[in-house]
mmCIF file of C-alpha atoms in Angstrom:
data_model
loop_
_atom_site.group_PDB
_atom_site.id
_atom_site.type_symbol
_atom_site.label_atom_id
_atom_site.label_comp_id
_atom_site.label_asym_id
_atom_site.label_seq_id
_atom_site.Cartn_x
_atom_site.Cartn_y
_atom_site.Cartn_z
ATOM 1 C CA MET A 1 0.044 0.020 -0.095
ATOM 2 C CA ALA A 2 1.517 3.379 -1.167
ATOM 3 C CA PRO A 3 2.231 6.001 1.293
ATOM 4 C CA ARG A 4 -0.102 8.784 1.610
ATOM 5 C CA ASP A 5 0.689 12.248 0.361
ATOM 6 C CA PRO A 6 0.716 14.650 3.399
ATOM 7 C CA ALA A 7 -0.459 17.438 0.997
ATOM 8 C CA ALA A 8 -3.393 15.479 -0.394
ATOM 9 C CA PRO A 9 -6.800 16.027 1.217
ATOM 10 C CA GLY A 10 -8.321 13.188 3.102
ATOM 11 C CA SER A 11 -5.096 11.422 3.800
ATOM 12 C CA GLY A 12 -4.857 12.378 7.495
ATOM 13 C CA PRO A 13 -4.374 15.579 9.435
ATOM 14 C CA TYR A 14 -3.553 18.599 7.154
ATOM 15 C CA ASP A 15 0.134 19.918 7.490
ATOM 16 C CA PRO A 16 0.167 23.483 5.863
ATOM 17 C CA VAL A 17 4.044 23.694 5.929
ATOM 18 C CA ALA A 18 4.353 20.310 4.137
ATOM 19 C CA ALA A 19 1.701 21.378 1.672
ATOM 20 C CA ARG A 20 3.479 24.579 0.651
ATOM 21 C CA SER A 21 6.831 22.731 0.136
ATOM 22 C CA ALA A 22 5.187 20.074 -1.901
ATOM 23 C CA ARG A 23 3.531 22.823 -4.133
ATOM 24 C CA SER A 24 6.883 24.618 -4.699
ATOM 25 C CA ASP A 25 8.615 21.390 -5.757
ATOM 26 C CA SER A 26 5.740 20.692 -8.141
ATOM 27 C CA ALA A 27 5.890 24.095 -9.790
ATOM 28 C CA ALA A 28 9.666 23.784 -10.186
ATOM 29 C CA ALA A 29 9.353 20.641 -11.917
ATOM 30 C CA ARG A 30 6.891 22.128 -14.407
ATOM 31 C CA LEU A 31 9.132 25.068 -15.357
ATOM 32 C CA GLY A 32 11.551 24.861 -18.217
ATOM 33 C CA PRO A 33 15.143 26.087 -18.238
ATOM 34 C CA TYR A 34 14.231 29.290 -20.131
ATOM 35 C CA ASP A 35 11.404 29.976 -17.533
ATOM 36 C CA GLN A 36 13.827 29.620 -14.750
ATOM 37 C CA ALA A 37 16.336 32.114 -16.430
ATOM 38 C CA GLY A 38 13.368 34.715 -16.910
ATOM 39 C CA THR A 39 12.359 34.166 -13.199
ATOM 40 C CA SER A 40 15.859 34.748 -12.159
ATOM 41 C CA ALA A 41 16.098 37.977 -14.141
ATOM 42 C CA GLY A 42 12.849 39.363 -12.935
ATOM 43 C CA SER A 43 13.927 38.780 -9.354
ATOM 44 C CA GLY A 44 17.098 41.001 -9.862
ATOM 45 C CA THR A 45 19.390 38.334 -8.684
ATOM 46 C CA THR A 46 21.976 36.573 -10.863
ATOM 47 C CA PRO A 47 23.591 33.238 -10.109
ATOM 48 C CA GLY A 48 27.110 33.618 -8.754
ATOM 49 C CA THR A 49 28.847 36.835 -8.346
ATOM 50 C CA SER A 50 28.996 38.148 -12.061
ATOM 51 C CA ALA A 51 27.741 41.653 -12.644
ATOM 52 C CA ARG A 52 26.370 40.779 -16.091
ATOM 53 C CA THR A 53 22.605 40.011 -16.651
ATOM 54 C CA THR A 54 21.794 36.872 -18.692
ATOM 55 C CA LEU A 55 19.128 37.649 -21.215
ATOM 56 C CA SER A 56 16.622 35.154 -22.547
ATOM 57 C CA PRO A 57 16.426 34.537 -26.336
ATOM 58 C CA GLY A 58 14.482 37.238 -28.179
ATOM 59 C CA THR A 59 15.000 39.905 -25.625
ATOM 60 C CA THR A 60 16.934 43.260 -26.302
ATOM 61 C CA PRO A 61 18.878 45.295 -23.831
ATOM 62 C CA SER A 62 17.166 48.339 -22.396
ATOM 63 C CA PRO A 63 17.881 51.504 -24.406
ATOM 64 C CA GLY A 64 18.290 53.553 -21.269
ATOM 65 C CA ALA A 65 21.294 51.695 -20.147
ATOM 66 C CA ALA A 66 24.320 53.754 -21.462
ATOM 67 C CA PRO A 67 27.544 51.825 -21.895
ATOM 68 C CA VAL A 68 30.277 52.744 -19.322
ATOM 69 C CA PRO A 69 33.174 54.476 -21.212
ATOM 70 C CA LYS A 70 36.500 52.603 -20.925
ATOM 71 C CA GLN A 71 39.195 54.561 -19.191
ATOM 72 C CA ARG A 72 42.425 54.983 -21.064
ATOM 73 C CA SER A 73 45.150 53.002 -19.700
ATOM 74 C CA LYS A 74 48.083 54.984 -18.309
ATOM 75 C CA ARG A 75 50.374 52.181 -18.970
ATOM 76 C CA ARG A 76 53.512 53.431 -20.813
ATOM 77 C CA PRO A 77 53.431 52.354 -24.493
ATOM 78 C CA ARG A 78 56.286 49.980 -25.219
ATOM 79 C CA GLY A 79 57.652 47.848 -27.883
ATOM 80 C CA SER A 80 57.816 50.495 -30.681
ATOM 81 C CA ALA A 81 60.320 53.064 -31.875
ATOM 82 C CA ARG A 82 57.427 55.586 -32.407
ATOM 83 C CA PHE A 83 56.865 55.919 -28.779
ATOM 84 C CA ALA A 84 60.549 56.323 -27.910
ATOM 85 C CA GLY A 85 60.932 59.115 -25.467
ATOM 86 C CA MET A 86 57.274 60.064 -25.464
ATOM 87 C CA MET A 87 56.619 59.238 -21.821
ATOM 88 C CA GLU A 88 59.934 60.028 -20.412
ATOM 89 C CA VAL A 89 59.914 62.130 -17.356
ATOM 90 C CA GLU A 90 61.085 65.683 -18.402
ATOM 91 C CA ALA A 91 64.324 66.424 -16.700
ATOM 92 C CA ALA A 92 64.802 69.933 -15.270
ATOM 93 C CA PRO A 93 66.876 72.068 -17.634
ATOM 94 C CA VAL A 94 70.485 71.979 -16.660
ATOM 95 C CA ALA A 95 72.366 75.281 -16.986
ATOM 96 C CA ALA A 96 75.525 75.006 -18.993
ATOM 97 C CA PRO A 97 78.561 76.134 -17.200
ATOM 98 C CA GLU A 98 79.608 79.588 -18.348
ATOM 99 C CA ALA A 99 82.745 79.481 -20.496
ATOM 100 C CA ALA A 100 85.687 81.134 -18.925
ATOM 101 C CA VAL A 101 86.240 84.470 -20.367
ATOM 102 C CA PRO A 102 90.014 84.979 -21.109
ATOM 103 C CA PRO A 103 91.331 88.108 -19.489
ATOM 104 C CA VAL A 104 91.798 91.007 -21.806
ATOM 105 C CA SER A 105 95.337 91.827 -21.976
ATOM 106 C CA ALA A 106 96.486 95.327 -22.050
ATOM 107 C CA PRO A 107 97.849 96.483 -25.544
ATOM 108 C CA ALA A 108 101.520 95.905 -25.834
ATOM 109 C CA ALA A 109 103.605 99.056 -26.026
ATOM 110 C CA PRO A 110 105.046 99.684 -29.492
ATOM 111 C CA SER A 111 108.440 98.290 -29.786
ATOM 112 C CA GLY A 112 109.523 100.239 -32.779
ATOM 113 C CA ARG A 113 110.209 96.938 -34.678
ATOM 114 C CA THR A 114 109.141 96.687 -38.277
ATOM 115 C CA PRO A 115 106.427 94.027 -38.891
ATOM 116 C CA ARG A 116 107.672 91.236 -41.177
ATOM 117 C CA GLY A 117 106.149 88.413 -43.006
ATOM 118 C CA ALA A 118 103.524 88.073 -45.677
ATOM 119 C CA ARG A 119 100.728 89.316 -43.375
ATOM 120 C CA PHE A 120 102.448 92.772 -43.111
ATOM 121 C CA ALA A 121 103.515 92.990 -46.780
ATOM 122 C CA GLY A 122 103.702 96.696 -47.690
ATOM 123 C CA ALA A 123 102.716 97.958 -44.252
ATOM 124 C CA ALA A 124 106.170 99.465 -43.680
ATOM 125 C CA GLU A 125 105.938 101.122 -47.021
ATOM 126 C CA ALA A 126 102.816 103.043 -46.378
ATOM 127 C CA PRO A 127 103.518 106.674 -46.815
ATOM 128 C CA ALA A 128 103.155 108.896 -43.636
ATOM 129 C CA PRO A 129 100.566 111.662 -43.841
ATOM 130 C CA ALA A 130 101.778 115.050 -44.548
ATOM 131 C CA ARG A 131 102.274 117.269 -41.568
ATOM 132 C CA THR A 132 100.870 120.738 -41.867
ATOM 133 C CA GLU A 133 101.005 123.442 -39.207
ATOM 134 C CA ALA A 134 97.919 124.796 -37.863
ATOM 135 C CA PRO A 135 97.283 128.436 -38.716
ATOM 136 C CA ASP A 136 98.146 130.820 -35.868
ATOM 137 C CA GLU A 137 96.551 134.042 -34.922
ATOM 138 C CA ASP A 138 98.770 135.989 -37.253
ATOM 139 C CA ALA A 139 97.504 133.724 -40.174
ATOM 140 C CA ARG A 140 93.989 134.131 -39.204
ATOM 141 C CA ARG A 141 94.199 137.988 -39.011
ATOM 142 C CA ALA A 142 96.161 138.133 -42.307
ATOM 143 C CA THR A 143 93.518 135.975 -43.952
ATOM 144 C CA ALA A 144 90.600 138.087 -42.681
ATOM 145 C CA GLU A 145 92.227 141.390 -43.877
ATOM 146 C CA THR A 146 93.016 139.821 -47.273
ATOM 147 C CA VAL A 147 89.431 138.728 -47.782
ATOM 148 C CA GLN A 148 88.174 142.201 -46.704
ATOM 149 C CA THR A 149 90.468 143.854 -49.276
ATOM 150 C CA LEU A 150 89.426 141.499 -51.992
ATOM 151 C CA THR A 151 85.751 142.241 -51.201
ATOM 152 C CA ARG A 152 86.410 145.982 -51.389
ATOM 153 C CA LEU A 153 88.258 145.672 -54.586
ATOM 154 C CA ARG A 154 85.648 143.572 -56.229
ATOM 155 C CA ARG A 155 82.873 145.925 -55.156
ATOM 156 C CA GLU A 156 84.857 149.007 -56.582
ATOM 157 C CA GLY A 157 85.522 147.135 -59.817
ATOM 158 C CA ARG A 158 89.378 147.105 -59.391
ATOM 159 C CA SER A 159 89.804 143.650 -61.007
ATOM 160 C CA GLY A 160 93.526 144.124 -61.766
ATOM 161 C CA GLU A 161 94.493 144.952 -58.214
ATOM 162 C CA ALA A 162 92.320 141.973 -57.062
ATOM 163 C CA HIS A 163 94.122 139.709 -59.348
ATOM 164 C CA ALA A 164 97.627 140.970 -58.303
ATOM 165 C CA LEU A 165 96.640 140.327 -54.624
ATOM 166 C CA LEU A 166 95.685 136.740 -55.454
ATOM 167 C CA VAL A 167 99.044 136.082 -57.184
ATOM 168 C CA GLU A 168 100.776 137.217 -54.003
ATOM 169 C CA VAL A 169 98.536 135.188 -51.804
ATOM 170 C CA ALA A 170 99.297 132.010 -53.913
ATOM 171 C CA HIS A 171 102.886 132.072 -52.447
ATOM 172 C CA TRP A 172 101.670 132.032 -48.910
ATOM 173 C CA PRO A 173 102.646 129.018 -46.666
ATOM 174 C CA ALA A 174 100.777 125.897 -47.417
ATOM 175 C CA ALA A 175 98.983 125.891 -43.933
ATOM 176 C CA ARG A 176 97.032 129.066 -44.809
ATOM 177 C CA PHE A 177 95.382 127.509 -47.902
ATOM 178 C CA PRO A 178 92.509 125.660 -46.114
ATOM 179 C CA LEU A 179 91.817 128.947 -44.111
ATOM 180 C CA LEU A 180 91.860 130.959 -47.316
ATOM 181 C CA ALA A 181 89.404 128.591 -48.886
ATOM 182 C CA ALA A 182 86.913 128.712 -46.046
ATOM 183 C CA GLU A 183 87.004 132.601 -45.825
ATOM 184 C CA LEU A 184 86.689 133.125 -49.474
ATOM 185 C CA HIS A 185 83.719 130.852 -49.788
ATOM 186 C CA ARG A 186 82.193 132.459 -46.730
ATOM 187 C CA ALA A 187 82.472 135.931 -48.327
ATOM 188 C CA GLY A 188 80.952 134.726 -51.685
ATOM 189 C CA LEU A 189 84.228 134.992 -53.599
ATOM 190 C CA ASP A 190 84.117 131.498 -55.163
ATOM 191 C CA ALA A 191 85.614 132.827 -58.395
ATOM 192 C CA ASP A 192 88.585 134.239 -56.482
ATOM 193 C CA TRP A 193 89.212 130.911 -54.904
ATOM 194 C CA ALA A 194 89.307 129.232 -58.311
ATOM 195 C CA THR A 195 91.712 131.863 -59.639
ATOM 196 C CA LEU A 196 93.966 131.266 -56.548
ATOM 197 C CA LEU A 197 94.022 127.458 -57.353
ATOM 198 C CA TRP A 198 95.188 128.290 -60.846
ATOM 199 C CA GLU A 199 97.803 130.675 -59.780
ATOM 200 C CA ALA A 200 99.174 128.053 -57.177
ATOM 201 C CA ALA A 201 99.603 125.699 -60.093
ATOM 202 C CA SER A 202 102.656 127.699 -61.101
ATOM 203 C CA LEU A 203 104.418 127.131 -57.750
ATOM 204 C CA PRO A 204 107.619 125.040 -57.547
ATOM 205 C CA ALA A 205 106.967 121.352 -57.272
ATOM 206 C CA ASP A 206 107.672 121.076 -53.648
ATOM 207 C CA LEU A 207 105.468 124.027 -52.713
ATOM 208 C CA LEU A 208 102.613 122.755 -55.123
ATOM 209 C CA VAL A 209 102.561 119.396 -53.465
ATOM 210 C CA GLY A 210 102.715 120.975 -49.904
ATOM 211 C CA ALA A 211 99.680 123.155 -50.699
ATOM 212 C CA ALA A 212 97.773 120.130 -52.031
ATOM 213 C CA ASP A 213 98.565 118.119 -49.052
ATOM 214 C CA ALA A 214 97.210 120.884 -46.747
ATOM 215 C CA LEU A 215 94.067 121.066 -48.512
ATOM 216 C CA ALA A 216 93.577 117.240 -48.595
ATOM 217 C CA ALA A 217 94.351 117.137 -44.735
ATOM 218 C CA ALA A 218 91.599 119.726 -44.081
ATOM 219 C CA GLY A 219 89.064 117.765 -46.019
ATOM 220 C CA ARG A 220 89.387 119.383 -49.381
ATOM 221 C CA SER A 221 90.755 116.606 -51.464
ATOM 222 C CA ALA A 222 89.018 117.795 -54.499
ATOM 223 C CA ASP A 223 90.676 121.187 -54.353
ATOM 224 C CA GLY A 224 94.085 119.570 -53.751
ATOM 225 C CA SER A 225 93.689 117.247 -56.751
ATOM 226 C CA GLN A 226 92.644 120.057 -58.844
ATOM 227 C CA MET A 227 95.723 121.961 -57.898
ATOM 228 C CA LEU A 228 97.933 119.055 -58.755
ATOM 229 C CA ARG A 229 96.338 118.505 -62.166
ATOM 230 C CA GLN A 230 96.802 122.047 -63.039
ATOM 231 C CA GLY A 231 100.348 122.083 -61.678
ATOM 232 C CA VAL A 232 101.462 119.188 -63.880
ATOM 233 C CA ALA A 233 100.305 120.844 -67.095
ATOM 234 C CA ARG A 234 103.737 122.539 -67.158
ATOM 235 C CA PRO A 235 106.218 121.385 -69.931
ATOM 236 C CA ALA A 236 107.502 117.822 -69.611
ATOM 237 C CA PRO A 237 111.205 118.679 -69.207
ATOM 238 C CA GLU A 238 110.220 120.914 -66.238
ATOM 239 C CA ILE A 239 108.442 118.067 -64.547
ATOM 240 C CA GLY A 240 111.512 115.817 -64.951
ATOM 241 C CA THR A 241 113.698 118.483 -63.448
ATOM 242 C CA ALA A 242 111.360 119.137 -60.458
ATOM 243 C CA VAL A 243 111.272 115.283 -59.733
ATOM 244 C CA LEU A 244 115.010 115.097 -59.802
ATOM 245 C CA SER A 245 115.146 118.071 -57.218
ATOM 246 C CA LEU A 246 112.661 116.438 -55.035
ATOM 247 C CA ALA A 247 114.729 113.027 -55.292
ATOM 248 C CA ASP A 248 117.905 114.869 -54.209
ATOM 249 C CA GLN A 249 116.161 116.031 -51.162
ATOM 250 C CA GLY A 250 114.870 112.511 -50.362
ATOM 251 C CA ARG A 251 111.204 113.613 -50.651
ATOM 252 C CA GLN A 252 109.766 110.315 -51.944
ATOM 253 C CA ARG A 253 106.124 111.124 -50.773
ATOM 254 C CA GLU A 254 106.094 114.407 -52.864
ATOM 255 C CA ILE A 255 107.574 112.545 -55.956
ATOM 256 C CA ARG A 256 104.840 109.952 -55.688
ATOM 257 C CA ALA A 257 102.054 112.545 -55.466
ATOM 258 C CA LEU A 258 103.422 114.658 -58.260
ATOM 259 C CA LEU A 259 103.911 111.817 -60.736
ATOM 260 C CA ASP A 260 100.585 110.096 -59.865
ATOM 261 C CA ALA A 261 98.909 113.315 -61.035
ATOM 262 C CA TYR A 262 101.240 113.536 -64.005
ATOM 263 C CA VAL A 263 100.769 110.107 -65.569
ATOM 264 C CA ARG A 264 96.966 110.494 -65.069
ATOM 265 C CA VAL A 265 96.625 113.782 -66.886
ATOM 266 C CA ARG A 266 99.387 113.783 -69.502
ATOM 267 C CA THR A 267 99.569 111.356 -72.423
ATOM 268 C CA PRO A 268 102.146 108.447 -72.372
ATOM 269 C CA GLU A 269 104.270 110.096 -74.982
ATOM 270 C CA GLU A 270 104.488 113.351 -72.905
ATOM 271 C CA ALA A 271 105.352 111.386 -69.808
ATOM 272 C CA ALA A 272 108.154 109.608 -71.806
ATOM 273 C CA ARG A 273 109.663 112.956 -72.832
ATOM 274 C CA SER A 274 109.940 113.996 -69.112
ATOM 275 C CA ALA A 275 112.576 111.297 -68.598
ATOM 276 C CA GLU A 276 115.219 112.896 -70.946
ATOM 277 C CA ALA A 277 116.867 114.785 -68.079
ATOM 278 C CA ASP A 278 118.044 111.479 -66.417
ATOM 279 C CA PRO A 279 116.472 108.277 -67.878
ATOM 280 C CA GLY A 280 118.184 105.989 -65.326
ATOM 281 C CA ARG A 281 116.423 107.633 -62.377
ATOM 282 C CA LEU A 282 113.240 108.929 -63.957
ATOM 283 C CA VAL A 283 112.102 105.877 -66.010
ATOM 284 C CA PRO A 284 111.673 103.644 -62.870
ATOM 285 C CA LEU A 285 109.807 106.416 -61.112
ATOM 286 C CA LEU A 286 107.499 106.956 -64.090
ATOM 287 C CA LEU A 287 106.745 103.315 -64.504
ATOM 288 C CA ALA A 288 105.954 102.776 -60.847
ATOM 289 C CA ALA A 289 103.500 105.752 -60.890
ATOM 290 C CA ALA A 290 101.892 104.501 -64.087
ATOM 291 C CA LYS A 291 101.441 100.979 -62.546
ATOM 292 C CA GLY A 292 99.759 102.459 -59.622
ATOM 293 C CA VAL A 293 97.188 104.049 -61.921
ATOM 294 C CA SER A 294 96.388 100.878 -63.940
ATOM 295 C CA GLU A 295 98.052 98.000 -65.694
ATOM 296 C CA GLU A 296 96.837 99.377 -69.017
ATOM 297 C CA ARG A 297 98.525 102.786 -68.402
ATOM 298 C CA HIS A 298 101.680 100.981 -67.302
ATOM 299 C CA TRP A 299 102.018 99.164 -70.567
ATOM 300 C CA ASP A 300 101.177 102.224 -72.594
ATOM 301 C CA LEU A 301 104.009 104.031 -70.881
ATOM 302 C CA VAL A 302 106.446 101.064 -71.505
ATOM 303 C CA HIS A 303 105.620 101.229 -75.202
ATOM 304 C CA ALA A 304 106.117 105.044 -75.354
ATOM 305 C CA LEU A 305 109.403 104.844 -73.417
ATOM 306 C CA ARG A 306 110.652 102.168 -75.868
ATOM 307 C CA VAL A 307 109.564 104.278 -78.892
ATOM 308 C CA ALA A 308 111.374 107.217 -77.328
ATOM 309 C CA GLY A 309 114.616 105.190 -77.178
ATOM 310 C CA PHE A 310 114.499 104.390 -73.465
ATOM 311 C CA THR A 311 115.034 101.057 -71.954
ATOM 312 C CA ALA A 312 111.924 99.928 -70.076
#
């Protein structure tokens, strides 16, 4: 005889606890695997400790549930040359040590020795500038009186006397020429200054070069050059004689200044004729001056000297 079901009616005294347990077991037996999954999802619990929710087939995730953004890993990228040095810790800038500044030595006192070697080629041969005496009070007073006299003579129309005064002034010391130029231009006597330059061109060669040097030293190089150009317009034999006179006095700078203007202004044939007085001394000086002007002028003078019968 089979045992009685405690939950069945009429089988003895009724036990409510046993009846509820029996009904729960019977209901679980009737549910399928998918119904059990749905029941678990509806109850809000998941088997195990996983945070993911198991969905039954045919269901879709809720649209309101936004995906949690993945945080970028702060792990240092490795294994590729493209990331070399990207994540290195920036080191603090290191100040470079200051270079030691060599002490500045005081300039050495001139020893008086002549510099030698290729670096100083021609340095010892540079001509020294001309020395001109500064005009004194007597020169300033004489210049002012002369300009006043010239102004009065020009105003009265006494041109002859004014020209005679200019001829006399042309023989003044070389240091007075710059002062004369300034005072004559200030008084508006530009024409008288041009006349004075022309008259000074007839001075002896040494005085001519001295006056030109004084003008150049005072910033009037154009006037000095004009005076020399006009001064070398004298006959060729006279130029040769003047150069020989300067050579006897050892005035090489004046010779160079005079012959430089001479070979620039005169033709090669005229320059060759000036060597007749002493070809042995004058030909080398003429050739040196012509070469200082240009190579073409040098060869033109060589040809003219050979035509004139001189060895060049």
